[in-house]
Coordinates of N, CA and C in Angstrom, one line a residue:
X502 N -0.4 -59.9 -6.1 CA 0.9 -59.2 -6.3 C 0.7 -57.9 -7.2
X503 N -0.2 -58.1 -8.2 CA -0.4 -56.9 -9.1 C -1.1 -55.8 -8.3
X504 N -2.0 -56.1 -7.4 CA -2.6 -55.1 -6.6 C -1.6 -54.3 -5.8
X505 N -0.6 -55.0 -5.2 CA 0.4 -54.3 -4.5 C 1.2 -53.3 -5.4
X506 N 1.5 -53.7 -6.6 CA 2.2 -52.8 -7.5 C 1.3 -51.6 -7.8
X507 N 0.0 -51.8 -8.1 CA -0.9 -50.7 -8.4 C -1.0 -49.7 -7.1
X508 N -1.1 -50.3 -6.0 CA -1.2 -49.5 -4.7 C 0.1 -48.8 -4.5
X509 N 1.2 -49.4 -4.7 CA 2.5 -48.7 -4.5 C 2.6 -47.6 -5.5
X510 N 2.2 -47.8 -6.7 CA 2.3 -46.8 -7.8 C 1.4 -45.6 -7.4
X511 N 0.2 -45.9 -7.0 CA -0.7 -44.8 -6.6 C -0.2 -44.0 -5.4
X512 N 0.3 -44.7 -4.4 CA 0.9 -44.1 -3.2 C 2.1 -43.2 -3.7
X513 N 2.9 -43.7 -4.6 CA 4.0 -42.9 -5.1 C 3.6 -41.6 -5.8
X514 N 2.5 -41.7 -6.6 CA 2.0 -40.6 -7.4 C 1.4 -39.6 -6.4
X515 N 0.7 -40.0 -5.4 CA 0.1 -39.1 -4.4 C 1.2 -38.4 -3.6
X516 N 2.2 -39.2 -3.2 CA 3.3 -38.6 -2.5 C 4.0 -37.6 -3.3
X517 N 4.3 -37.9 -4.6 CA 4.9 -37.0 -5.5 C 4.1 -35.7 -5.7
X518 N 2.8 -35.9 -5.9 CA 1.9 -34.7 -6.1 C 1.9 -33.8 -4.9
X519 N 1.8 -34.4 -3.7 CA 1.8 -33.6 -2.4 C 3.1 -32.9 -2.2
X520 N 4.2 -33.6 -2.4 CA 5.5 -33.0 -2.2 C 5.8 -31.9 -3.3
X521 N 5.4 -32.1 -4.5 CA 5.5 -31.0 -5.5 C 4.7 -29.8 -5.2
X522 N 3.5 -30.0 -4.7 CA 2.6 -28.9 -4.3 C 3.2 -28.1 -3.2
X523 N 3.8 -28.8 -2.2 CA 4.4 -28.1 -1.1 C 5.7 -27.4 -1.4
X524 N 6.5 -27.9 -2.2 CA 7.8 -27.4 -2.5 C 7.8 -26.4 -3.7
X525 N 7.0 -26.7 -4.7 CA 7.1 -25.9 -5.9 C 6.8 -24.4 -5.8
X526 N 5.6 -24.0 -5.1 CA 5.4 -22.5 -5.0 C 6.5 -21.8 -4.3
X527 N 7.0 -22.3 -3.1 CA 8.0 -21.5 -2.4 C 9.3 -21.4 -3.3
X528 N 9.6 -22.5 -4.0 CA 10.8 -22.5 -4.8 C 10.6 -21.6 -6.0
X529 N 9.4 -21.6 -6.6 CA 9.1 -20.6 -7.6 C 9.3 -19.2 -7.2
X530 N 8.8 -18.9 -6.0 CA 8.9 -17.5 -5.4 C 10.4 -17.1 -5.2
X531 N 11.2 -18.0 -4.7 CA 12.6 -17.7 -4.5 C 13.3 -17.4 -5.8
X532 N 13.0 -18.3 -6.8 CA 13.6 -18.1 -8.2 C 13.1 -16.7 -8.8
X533 N 11.8 -16.5 -8.7 CA 11.3 -15.2 -9.2 C 11.9 -14.0 -8.5
X534 N 12.0 -14.1 -7.2 CA 12.6 -13.0 -6.4 C 14.1 -12.7 -6.9
X535 N 14.8 -13.8 -7.0 CA 16.2 -13.7 -7.4 C 16.3 -13.1 -8.8
X536 N 15.5 -13.5 -9.7 CA 15.5 -12.9 -11.1 C 15.1 -11.4 -11.0
X537 N 14.1 -11.0 -10.2 CA 13.7 -9.6 -10.2 C 14.9 -8.8 -9.6
X538 N 15.6 -9.3 -8.6 CA 16.7 -8.5 -8.1 C 17.9 -8.4 -9.0
X539 N 18.1 -9.5 -9.7 CA 19.4 -9.5 -10.5 C 19.2 -9.0 -12.0
X540 N 18.1 -9.2 -12.6 CA 18.0 -8.8 -14.0 C 16.9 -7.7 -14.3
X541 N 16.2 -7.3 -13.3 CA 15.2 -6.3 -13.5 C 15.8 -4.9 -13.8
X542 N 15.2 -4.2 -14.8 CA 15.7 -2.9 -15.1 C 15.4 -1.9 -14.0
X543 N 14.6 -2.3 -13.0 CA 14.2 -1.4 -11.9 C 15.0 -1.6 -10.6
X544 N 16.2 -2.0 -10.7 CA 17.0 -2.3 -9.5 C 17.4 -1.0 -8.8
X545 N 17.4 0.1 -9.4 CA 17.7 1.4 -8.8 C 16.5 2.3 -9.0
X546 N 16.2 3.1 -8.0 CA 15.1 4.0 -8.1 C 15.4 5.1 -9.1
X547 N 14.5 5.6 -10.0 CA 14.8 6.7 -10.9 C 15.1 7.9 -10.1
X548 N 16.0 8.8 -10.6 CA 16.5 10.0 -9.9 C 15.3 11.0 -9.7
X549 N 14.3 10.9 -10.6 CA 13.2 11.9 -10.5 C 12.1 11.5 -9.5
X550 N 12.3 10.4 -8.7 CA 11.4 10.1 -7.7 C 12.1 10.2 -6.4
X551 N 11.4 10.9 -5.5 CA 12.0 11.1 -4.1 C 11.0 10.5 -3.1
X552 N 11.4 9.7 -2.2 CA 10.6 9.1 -1.2 C 11.0 9.8 0.1
X553 N 10.0 10.4 0.8 CA 10.2 11.0 2.1 C 9.6 10.1 3.1
X554 N 10.4 9.5 4.0 CA 10.0 8.5 4.9 C 9.9 9.2 6.3
X555 N 8.9 8.7 7.0 CA 8.7 9.1 8.4 C 9.3 7.9 9.2
X556 N 10.4 8.1 9.9 CA 11.1 7.1 10.6 C 10.8 7.1 12.1
X557 N 11.4 6.1 12.8 CA 11.3 6.1 14.3 C 12.0 7.4 14.8
X558 N 13.1 7.8 14.2 CA 13.8 9.0 14.7 C 12.9 10.2 14.5
X559 N 12.2 10.3 13.4 CA 11.3 11.4 13.2 C 10.2 11.4 14.2
X560 N 9.6 10.2 14.5 CA 8.4 10.2 15.4 C 8.8 10.4 16.8
X561 N 10.1 10.3 17.2 CA 10.6 10.5 18.5 C 10.5 12.0 18.9
X562 N 10.3 12.9 17.9 CA 10.2 14.3 18.2 C 8.8 14.8 18.5
X563 N 7.9 13.9 18.5 CA 6.5 14.2 18.8 C 5.9 13.6 20.1
X564 N 4.9 14.2 20.6 CA 4.3 13.7 21.8 C 3.5 12.4 21.6
X565 N 3.1 12.2 20.4 CA 2.4 10.9 20.0 C 2.9 10.5 18.6
X566 N 2.8 9.2 18.4 CA 3.3 8.7 17.1 C 2.3 8.3 16.1
X567 N 1.0 8.1 16.5 CA 0.0 7.7 15.6 C -1.3 8.3 15.9
X568 N -2.0 8.9 15.0 CA -1.5 9.2 13.6 C -0.4 10.2 13.6
X569 N 0.4 10.3 12.6 CA 1.5 11.3 12.5 C 0.9 12.7 12.6
X570 N 1.7 13.6 13.2 CA 1.2 15.0 13.5 C 0.9 15.6 12.1
X571 N -0.3 16.1 12.0 CA -0.8 16.7 10.7 C -0.2 18.0 10.4
X572 N 0.2 18.8 11.5 CA 0.9 20.0 11.2 C 2.2 19.8 10.6
X573 N 2.9 18.7 11.1 CA 4.2 18.3 10.5 C 4.0 17.9 9.1
X574 N 3.0 17.1 8.8 CA 2.7 16.6 7.5 C 2.4 17.8 6.5
X575 N 1.7 18.8 7.0 CA 1.4 20.0 6.2 C 2.7 20.7 5.9
X576 N 3.7 20.8 6.8 CA 5.0 21.4 6.5 C 5.7 20.6 5.5
X577 N 5.6 19.3 5.5 CA 6.3 18.4 4.6 C 5.7 18.6 3.2
X578 N 4.4 18.6 3.1 CA 3.8 18.8 1.8 C 4.1 20.2 1.2
X579 N 4.1 21.2 2.0 CA 4.5 22.6 1.6 C 5.9 22.6 1.0
X580 N 6.8 22.0 1.7 CA 8.2 21.9 1.3 C 8.4 21.2 0.0
X581 N 7.7 20.0 -0.1 CA 7.8 19.2 -1.3 C 7.2 20.0 -2.5
X582 N 6.1 20.7 -2.3 CA 5.4 21.4 -3.3 C 6.4 22.6 -3.8
X583 N 7.1 23.1 -2.9 CA 8.0 24.2 -3.3 C 9.1 23.8 -4.3
X584 N 9.3 22.4 -4.4 CA 10.3 21.9 -5.3 C 9.7 21.6 -6.7
X585 N 8.4 21.9 -6.8 CA 7.7 21.8 -8.1 C 7.7 20.4 -8.7
X586 N 7.2 19.4 -7.9 CA 7.2 18.0 -8.4 C 6.0 17.9 -9.4
X587 N 5.9 16.8 -10.1 CA 4.8 16.5 -11.0 C 3.6 16.1 -10.2
X588 N 3.8 15.4 -9.1 CA 2.7 14.9 -8.2 C 3.3 14.6 -6.8
X589 N 2.4 14.7 -5.8 CA 2.8 14.3 -4.5 C 1.9 13.2 -4.0
X590 N 2.5 12.1 -3.6 CA 1.7 11.0 -3.1 C 1.9 10.8 -1.6
X591 N 0.8 10.7 -0.9 CA 0.9 10.5 0.6 C 0.3 9.2 0.9
X592 N 1.1 8.3 1.4 CA 0.7 6.9 1.7 C 0.3 6.8 3.2
X593 N -0.6 7.7 3.6 CA -1.2 7.7 4.9 C -2.7 7.7 4.8
X594 N -3.4 7.1 5.7 CA -4.8 7.0 5.7 C -5.4 8.1 6.7
X595 N -6.1 9.0 6.1 CA -6.6 10.1 7.0 C -8.1 9.7 7.3
X596 N -8.2 8.8 8.2 CA -9.5 8.2 8.5 C -10.1 8.6 9.9
X597 N -9.4 9.5 10.5 CA -10.0 10.0 11.8 C -9.4 11.4 12.1
X598 N -10.2 12.1 12.9 CA -9.7 13.5 13.2 C -8.6 13.4 14.3
X599 N -7.8 14.4 14.3 CA -6.7 14.5 15.3 C -6.9 15.9 16.0
X600 N -6.0 16.8 15.9 CA -6.1 18.1 16.4 C -6.7 19.0 15.4
X601 N -7.9 19.6 15.7 CA -8.7 20.3 14.6 C -7.9 21.4 13.8
X602 N -7.0 22.2 14.5 CA -6.3 23.2 13.7 C -5.3 22.5 12.8
X603 N -4.6 21.5 13.2 CA -3.6 20.8 12.3 C -4.3 20.1 11.2
X604 N -5.5 19.4 11.5 CA -6.2 18.8 10.5 C -6.6 19.8 9.4
X605 N -7.2 20.9 9.8 CA -7.6 21.9 8.9 C -6.4 22.5 8.1
X606 N -5.3 22.7 8.7 CA -4.1 23.2 8.0 C -3.7 22.2 6.9
X607 N -3.6 20.9 7.3 CA -3.1 19.9 6.3 C -4.1 19.8 5.1
X608 N -5.4 19.8 5.5 CA -6.4 19.8 4.4 C -6.3 21.0 3.5
X609 N -6.1 22.1 4.0 CA -6.0 23.4 3.2 C -4.7 23.3 2.3
X610 N -3.6 22.8 2.9 CA -2.4 22.7 2.1 C -2.6 21.7 0.9
X611 N -3.3 20.6 1.2 CA -3.5 19.6 0.1 C -4.5 20.2 -0.9
X612 N -5.5 20.8 -0.5 CA -6.5 21.4 -1.4 C -5.9 22.5 -2.2
X613 N -5.0 23.3 -1.7 CA -4.5 24.5 -2.4 C -3.2 24.1 -3.2
X614 N -2.8 22.9 -3.1 CA -1.5 22.6 -3.8 C -1.6 22.8 -5.3
X615 N -0.5 23.3 -5.9 CA -0.4 23.6 -7.3 C -0.2 22.4 -8.1
X616 N 0.1 21.2 -7.5 CA 0.3 20.0 -8.2 C -0.7 19.0 -7.7
X617 N -1.0 17.9 -8.4 CA -1.9 16.9 -7.9 C -1.4 16.3 -6.7
X618 N -2.2 16.0 -5.7 CA -1.9 15.3 -4.5 C -2.8 14.1 -4.4
X619 N -2.1 12.9 -4.3 CA -2.8 11.7 -4.2 C -2.6 11.2 -2.7
X620 N -3.8 10.9 -2.1 CA -3.7 10.4 -0.7 C -4.3 9.0 -0.7
X621 N -3.8 8.3 0.3 CA -4.3 6.9 0.4 C -5.7 6.8 0.7
X622 N -6.4 5.8 0.1 CA -7.8 5.6 0.3 C -8.1 4.1 0.7
X623 N -9.2 3.9 1.3 CA -9.6 2.6 1.6 C -11.2 2.7 1.8
X624 N -11.8 1.5 2.0 CA -13.2 1.5 2.2 C -13.7 0.5 3.2
X625 N -15.0 0.4 3.3 CA -15.5 -0.6 4.3 C -15.0 -2.0 3.9
X626 N -14.8 -2.2 2.6 CA -14.3 -3.6 2.2 C -12.9 -3.9 2.7
X627 N -12.2 -2.8 3.1 CA -10.9 -3.0 3.7 C -10.9 -3.0 5.2
X628 N -12.1 -2.9 5.8 CA -12.2 -3.0 7.2 C -12.4 -1.7 7.9
X629 N -12.6 -0.6 7.2 CA -12.9 0.6 7.9 C -14.3 0.6 8.4
X630 N -14.5 1.3 9.5 CA -15.9 1.5 10.0 C -16.6 2.6 9.2
X631 N -17.9 2.7 9.3 CA -18.6 3.7 8.5 C -18.1 5.1 8.9
X632 N -17.8 5.3 10.2 CA -17.3 6.6 10.6 C -15.9 6.9 10.0
X633 N -15.0 6.0 9.9 CA -13.7 6.2 9.3 C -13.9 6.4 7.8
X634 N -14.7 5.7 7.2 CA -14.9 5.8 5.7 C -15.5 7.2 5.4
X635 N -16.5 7.7 6.2 CA -17.0 9.0 6.0 C -16.0 10.1 6.2
X636 N -15.2 10.0 7.3 CA -14.2 11.0 7.5 C -13.2 11.0 6.4
X637 N -12.7 9.8 5.9 CA -11.7 9.7 4.9 C -12.3 10.4 3.6
X638 N -13.5 10.1 3.2 CA -14.1 10.6 2.0 C -14.3 12.1 2.1
X639 N -14.5 12.7 3.3 CA -14.7 14.1 3.4 C -13.4 14.9 3.5
X640 N -12.3 14.2 3.9 CA -11.0 14.9 4.0 C -10.4 15.2 2.7
X641 N -10.1 16.5 2.5 CA -9.5 17.0 1.2 C -10.2 16.4 0.0
X642 N -11.4 16.7 -0.2 CA -12.2 16.1 -1.3 C -11.6 16.3 -2.7
X643 N -10.9 17.3 -2.9 CA -10.4 17.5 -4.3 C -9.1 16.7 -4.6
X644 N -8.5 16.1 -3.5 CA -7.3 15.3 -3.7 C -7.7 14.0 -4.4
X645 N -6.8 13.5 -5.2 CA -7.0 12.2 -5.9 C -6.8 11.1 -4.8
X646 N -7.4 10.0 -5.0 CA -7.4 8.9 -4.1 C -6.7 7.7 -4.7
X647 N -5.7 7.2 -4.0 CA -5.0 6.0 -4.5 C -5.4 4.8 -3.5
X648 N -5.9 3.8 -4.0 CA -6.3 2.6 -3.2 C -5.1 2.1 -2.5
X649 N -5.2 2.1 -1.1 CA -4.0 1.6 -0.3 C -4.1 0.1 -0.1
X650 N -4.1 -0.7 -1.2 CA -4.2 -2.1 -1.1 C -3.0 -2.7 -1.9
X651 N -2.4 -3.7 -1.3 CA -1.3 -4.4 -1.9 C -1.7 -5.9 -2.1
X652 N -1.2 -6.5 -3.1 CA -1.5 -7.9 -3.4 C -0.3 -8.7 -2.8
X653 N -0.6 -9.3 -1.6 CA 0.4 -10.1 -0.9 C 0.3 -11.6 -1.3
X654 N 1.5 -12.2 -1.4 CA 1.6 -13.6 -1.7 C 1.0 -14.4 -0.4
X655 N 0.2 -15.3 -0.7 CA -0.4 -16.1 0.5 C 0.6 -16.9 1.2
X656 N 1.7 -17.3 0.5 CA 2.7 -18.2 1.2 C 3.6 -17.4 2.2
X657 N 4.1 -16.3 1.8 CA 5.0 -15.6 2.6 C 4.7 -14.1 2.9
X658 N 3.6 -13.6 2.3 CA 3.2 -12.2 2.6 C 4.0 -11.2 1.8
X659 N 4.9 -11.6 0.9 CA 5.7 -10.6 0.1 C 4.8 -10.1 -1.1
X660 N 4.9 -8.8 -1.4 CA 4.2 -8.2 -2.5 C 5.0 -8.5 -3.7
X661 N 4.4 -9.3 -4.6 CA 5.1 -9.6 -5.9 C 4.3 -9.2 -7.1
X662 N 3.2 -8.6 -7.0 CA 2.4 -8.3 -8.1 C 1.7 -6.9 -7.9
X663 N 0.9 -6.6 -8.9 CA 0.2 -5.3 -8.9 C -1.2 -5.6 -8.5
X664 N -1.8 -4.9 -7.6 CA -3.2 -5.0 -7.2 C -4.0 -4.6 -8.4
X665 N -4.9 -5.4 -9.0 CA -5.6 -5.1 -10.2 C -6.7 -4.1 -10.0
X666 N -7.0 -3.7 -8.8 CA -8.1 -2.8 -8.6 C -9.4 -3.6 -8.3
X667 N -10.4 -2.8 -8.0 CA -11.7 -3.5 -7.7 C -12.8 -2.5 -8.0
X668 N -14.0 -2.9 -8.0 CA -15.2 -2.1 -8.3 C -15.2 -1.0 -7.2
X669 N -15.5 0.3 -7.7 CA -15.5 1.4 -6.8 C -16.9 1.8 -6.5
X670 N -17.3 1.9 -5.3 CA -18.6 2.4 -4.9 C -19.8 1.8 -5.7
X671 N -19.7 0.5 -6.1 CA -20.7 -0.2 -6.8 C -21.2 0.4 -8.1
X672 N -20.3 1.2 -8.7 CA -20.7 1.8 -10.0 C -20.2 1.0 -11.2
X673 N -19.6 -0.1 -11.0 CA -19.1 -0.9 -12.1 C -17.7 -0.6 -12.6
X674 N -17.1 0.6 -12.1 CA -15.8 0.9 -12.6 C -14.8 0.0 -11.8
X675 N -13.7 -0.4 -12.5 CA -12.6 -1.1 -11.8 C -11.5 -0.1 -11.7
X676 N -11.0 0.1 -10.5 CA -10.0 1.2 -10.3 C -9.1 0.9 -9.1
X677 N -7.9 1.3 -9.3 CA -7.0 1.3 -8.1 C -6.7 2.7 -7.8
X678 N -7.1 3.7 -8.6 CA -6.9 5.1 -8.3 C -8.1 5.8 -8.7
X679 N -8.7 6.5 -7.7 CA -10.0 7.2 -7.9 C -9.6 8.6 -8.5
X680 N -10.2 9.0 -9.5 CA -9.9 10.3 -10.2 C -10.7 11.4 -9.5

């Protein structure tokens, strides 16, 4: 009789542990998301930050959609620069050549910008081929590089944290932005 009680208690504890492990993280994520939306001081974007998005409607104007037309991007960067921002960030990966004249024009616009321009970066560790990595590193070499990596939650894929960075080029530095 005593063995049955011990076995039942152990079974209950195992069941409780498994159910808690399965339910707790998703529940915690929901609660944390609700708190971030409701009490975060960052519920509205600051007025001094402008996001320029390339939408489906924008892409419909071009013969090809990917990668985005670099002549068009050069025009956008030029127009943004004319507004005298503190910095321009481009969340696009320039890892392959497109049309030579447009590539050169965009690179010239980025290199000649009067404000810092940060372009997305990645490496072989992110799945780039050696060819992509070489092209990316050679494109607009004076531009600052921002590591295009996000820390996704393993349960639902939502970004809830800041990517802490990683060692850059094996030199021991931990960085999410290459200077």
